PDB file of C-alpha atoms in Angstrom:
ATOM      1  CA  UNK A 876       0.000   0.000   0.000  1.00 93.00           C
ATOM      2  CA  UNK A 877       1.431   3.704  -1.298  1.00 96.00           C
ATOM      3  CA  UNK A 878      -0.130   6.717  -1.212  1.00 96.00           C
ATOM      4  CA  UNK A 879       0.797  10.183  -2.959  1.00 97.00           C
ATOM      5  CA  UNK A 880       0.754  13.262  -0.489  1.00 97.00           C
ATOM      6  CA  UNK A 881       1.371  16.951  -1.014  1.00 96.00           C
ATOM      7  CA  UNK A 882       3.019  19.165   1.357  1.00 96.00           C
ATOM      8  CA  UNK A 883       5.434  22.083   0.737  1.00 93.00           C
ATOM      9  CA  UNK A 884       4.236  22.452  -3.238  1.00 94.00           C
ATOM     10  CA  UNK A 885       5.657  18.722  -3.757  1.00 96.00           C
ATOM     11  CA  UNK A 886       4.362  15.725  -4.379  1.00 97.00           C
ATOM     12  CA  UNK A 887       5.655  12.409  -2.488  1.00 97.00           C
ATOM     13  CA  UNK A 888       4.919   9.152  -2.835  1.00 97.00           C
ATOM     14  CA  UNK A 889       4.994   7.149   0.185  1.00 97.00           C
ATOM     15  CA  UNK A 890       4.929   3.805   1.634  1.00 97.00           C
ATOM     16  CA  UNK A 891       4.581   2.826   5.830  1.00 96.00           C
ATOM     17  CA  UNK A 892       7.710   2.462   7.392  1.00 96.00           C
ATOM     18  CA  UNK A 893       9.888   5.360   5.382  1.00 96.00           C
ATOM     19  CA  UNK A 894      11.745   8.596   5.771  1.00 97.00           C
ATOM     20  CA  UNK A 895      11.695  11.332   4.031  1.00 96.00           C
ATOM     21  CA  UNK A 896      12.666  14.816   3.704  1.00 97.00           C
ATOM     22  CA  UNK A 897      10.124  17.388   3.381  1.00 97.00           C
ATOM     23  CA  UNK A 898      10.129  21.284   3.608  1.00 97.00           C
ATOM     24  CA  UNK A 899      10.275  22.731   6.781  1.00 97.00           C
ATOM     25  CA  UNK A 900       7.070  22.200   8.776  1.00 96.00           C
ATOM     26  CA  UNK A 901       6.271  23.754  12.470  1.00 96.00           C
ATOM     27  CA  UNK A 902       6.142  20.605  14.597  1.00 96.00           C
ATOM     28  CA  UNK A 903       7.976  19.493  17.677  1.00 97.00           C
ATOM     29  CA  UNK A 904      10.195  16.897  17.325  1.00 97.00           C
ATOM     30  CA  UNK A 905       8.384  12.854  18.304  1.00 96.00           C
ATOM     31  CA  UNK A 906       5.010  14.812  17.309  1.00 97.00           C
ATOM     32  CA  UNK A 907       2.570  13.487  14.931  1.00 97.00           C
ATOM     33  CA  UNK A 908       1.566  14.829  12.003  1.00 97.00           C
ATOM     34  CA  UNK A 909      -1.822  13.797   9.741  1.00 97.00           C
ATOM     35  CA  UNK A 910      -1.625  14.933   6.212  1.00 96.00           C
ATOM     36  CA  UNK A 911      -5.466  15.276   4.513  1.00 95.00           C
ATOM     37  CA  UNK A 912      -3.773  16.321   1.146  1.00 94.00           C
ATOM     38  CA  UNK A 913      -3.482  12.444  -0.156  1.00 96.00           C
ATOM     39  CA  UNK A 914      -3.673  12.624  -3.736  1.00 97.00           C
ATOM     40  CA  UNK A 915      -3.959   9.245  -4.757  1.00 97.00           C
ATOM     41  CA  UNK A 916      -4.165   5.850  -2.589  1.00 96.00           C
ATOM     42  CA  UNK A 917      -2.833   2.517  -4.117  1.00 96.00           C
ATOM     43  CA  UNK A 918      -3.789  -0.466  -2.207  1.00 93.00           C
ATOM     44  CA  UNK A 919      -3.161  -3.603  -3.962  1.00 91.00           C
ATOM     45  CA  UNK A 920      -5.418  -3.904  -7.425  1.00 93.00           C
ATOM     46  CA  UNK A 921      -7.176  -1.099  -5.544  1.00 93.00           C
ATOM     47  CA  UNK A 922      -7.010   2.424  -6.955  1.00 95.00           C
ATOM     48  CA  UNK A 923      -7.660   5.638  -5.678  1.00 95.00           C
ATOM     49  CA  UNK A 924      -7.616   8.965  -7.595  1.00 96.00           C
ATOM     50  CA  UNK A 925      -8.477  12.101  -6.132  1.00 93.00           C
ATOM     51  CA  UNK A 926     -10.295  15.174  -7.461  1.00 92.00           C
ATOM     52  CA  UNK A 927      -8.147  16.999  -5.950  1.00 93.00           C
ATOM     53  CA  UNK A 928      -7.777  14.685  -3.234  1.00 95.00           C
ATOM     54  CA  UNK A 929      -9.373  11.127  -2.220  1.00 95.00           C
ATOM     55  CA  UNK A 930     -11.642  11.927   0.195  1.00 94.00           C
ATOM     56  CA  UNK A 931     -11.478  10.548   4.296  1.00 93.00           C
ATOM     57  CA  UNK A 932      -7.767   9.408   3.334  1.00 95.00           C
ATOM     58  CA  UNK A 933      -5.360  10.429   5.577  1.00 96.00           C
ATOM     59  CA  UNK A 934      -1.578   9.587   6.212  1.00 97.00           C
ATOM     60  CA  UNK A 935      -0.138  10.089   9.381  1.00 98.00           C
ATOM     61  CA  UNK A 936       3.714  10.715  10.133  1.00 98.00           C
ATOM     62  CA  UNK A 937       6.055  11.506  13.292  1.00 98.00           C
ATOM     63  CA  UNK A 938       8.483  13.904  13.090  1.00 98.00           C
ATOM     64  CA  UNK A 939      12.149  12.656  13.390  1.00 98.00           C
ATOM     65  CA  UNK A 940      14.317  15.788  13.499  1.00 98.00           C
ATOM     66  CA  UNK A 941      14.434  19.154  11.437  1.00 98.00           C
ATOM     67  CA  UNK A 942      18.426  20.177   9.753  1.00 98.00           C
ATOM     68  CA  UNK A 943      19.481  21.701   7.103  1.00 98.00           C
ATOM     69  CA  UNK A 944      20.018  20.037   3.610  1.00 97.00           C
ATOM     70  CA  UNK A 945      23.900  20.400   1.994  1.00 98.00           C
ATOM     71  CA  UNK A 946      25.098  23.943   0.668  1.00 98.00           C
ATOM     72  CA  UNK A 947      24.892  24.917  -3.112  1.00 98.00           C
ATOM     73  CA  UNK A 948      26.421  27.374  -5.055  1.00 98.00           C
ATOM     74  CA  UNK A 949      24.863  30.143  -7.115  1.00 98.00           C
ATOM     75  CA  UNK A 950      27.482  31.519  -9.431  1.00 98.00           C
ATOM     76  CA  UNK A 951      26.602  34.273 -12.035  1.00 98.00           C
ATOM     77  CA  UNK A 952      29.290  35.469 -14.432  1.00 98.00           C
ATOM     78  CA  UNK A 953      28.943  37.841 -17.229  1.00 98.00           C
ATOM     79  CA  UNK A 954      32.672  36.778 -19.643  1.00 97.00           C
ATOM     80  CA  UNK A 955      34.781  40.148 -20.233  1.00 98.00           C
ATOM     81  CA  UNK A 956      32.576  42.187 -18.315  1.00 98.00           C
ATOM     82  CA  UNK A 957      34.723  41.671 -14.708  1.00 97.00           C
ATOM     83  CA  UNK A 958      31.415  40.355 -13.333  1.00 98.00           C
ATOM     84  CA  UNK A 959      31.191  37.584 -10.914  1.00 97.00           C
ATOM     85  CA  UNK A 960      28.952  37.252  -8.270  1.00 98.00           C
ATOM     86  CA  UNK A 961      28.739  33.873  -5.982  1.00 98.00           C
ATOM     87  CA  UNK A 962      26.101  33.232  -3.266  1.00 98.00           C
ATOM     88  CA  UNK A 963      25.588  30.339  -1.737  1.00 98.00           C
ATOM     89  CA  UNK A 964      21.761  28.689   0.216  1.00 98.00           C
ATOM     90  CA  UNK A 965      21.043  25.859   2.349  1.00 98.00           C
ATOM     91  CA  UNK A 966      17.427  24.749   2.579  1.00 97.00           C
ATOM     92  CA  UNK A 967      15.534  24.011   5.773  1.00 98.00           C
ATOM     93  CA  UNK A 968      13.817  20.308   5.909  1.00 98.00           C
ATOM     94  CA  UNK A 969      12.308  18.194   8.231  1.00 98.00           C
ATOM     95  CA  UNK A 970      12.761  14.328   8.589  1.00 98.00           C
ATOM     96  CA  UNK A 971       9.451  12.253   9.031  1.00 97.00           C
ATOM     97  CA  UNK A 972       8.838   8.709   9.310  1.00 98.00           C
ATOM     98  CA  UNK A 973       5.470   7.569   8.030  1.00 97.00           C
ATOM     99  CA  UNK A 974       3.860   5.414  10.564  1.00 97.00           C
ATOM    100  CA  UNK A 975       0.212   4.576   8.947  1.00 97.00           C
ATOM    101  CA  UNK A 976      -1.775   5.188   5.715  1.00 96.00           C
ATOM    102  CA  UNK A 977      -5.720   5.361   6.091  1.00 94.00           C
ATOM    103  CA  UNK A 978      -7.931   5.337   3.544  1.00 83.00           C
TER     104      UNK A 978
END
């Protein structure tokens, strides 16, 4: 059994058991989170497409720990102009393990 959720503007697809990284969401760490925002639910021959989303489904996840992914590098260069300007970002996430999938 999978199930597609949305959260931060992407789309995951998820199974009971896994980690993942997702964007940065305000919850304590060992709390549990429900996500409403299933988008499709595969059980089996079973399947389940929303319009937007399947309705009563609902996956639930604990949070594992919030960091920060690796740093990358934004370079822009303009050649012969002496232009060069480097920045670099890291991106907040937050670690979940997916602990049930209702539908």
């Amino acid at each position: 059994m999978y199930a597609v959720i949305q959260t931060g503007g992407k789309q995951h697809r998820v199974v009971e058991g896994e980690t993942l990284k997702v964007e940065l969401l305000k919850a304590e760490v060992g709390a549990s989170i429900t996500f409403d925002d299933v988008l499709m639910l595969v059980n089996g021959e079973s399947i389940q497409i929303g319009a937007p989303v399947v309705a009563g489904a609902t996956v639930t996840a604990e949070v594992v720990s919030h960091g920060r992914h690796d740093k990358i590098r934004i370079i822009k260069m303009r050649r012969r102009k002496h232009y060069r300007k480097q920045q670099g970002h890291r991106q907040w996430f937050t670690e979940l393990k997916i602990t049930a999938i209702a539908g």
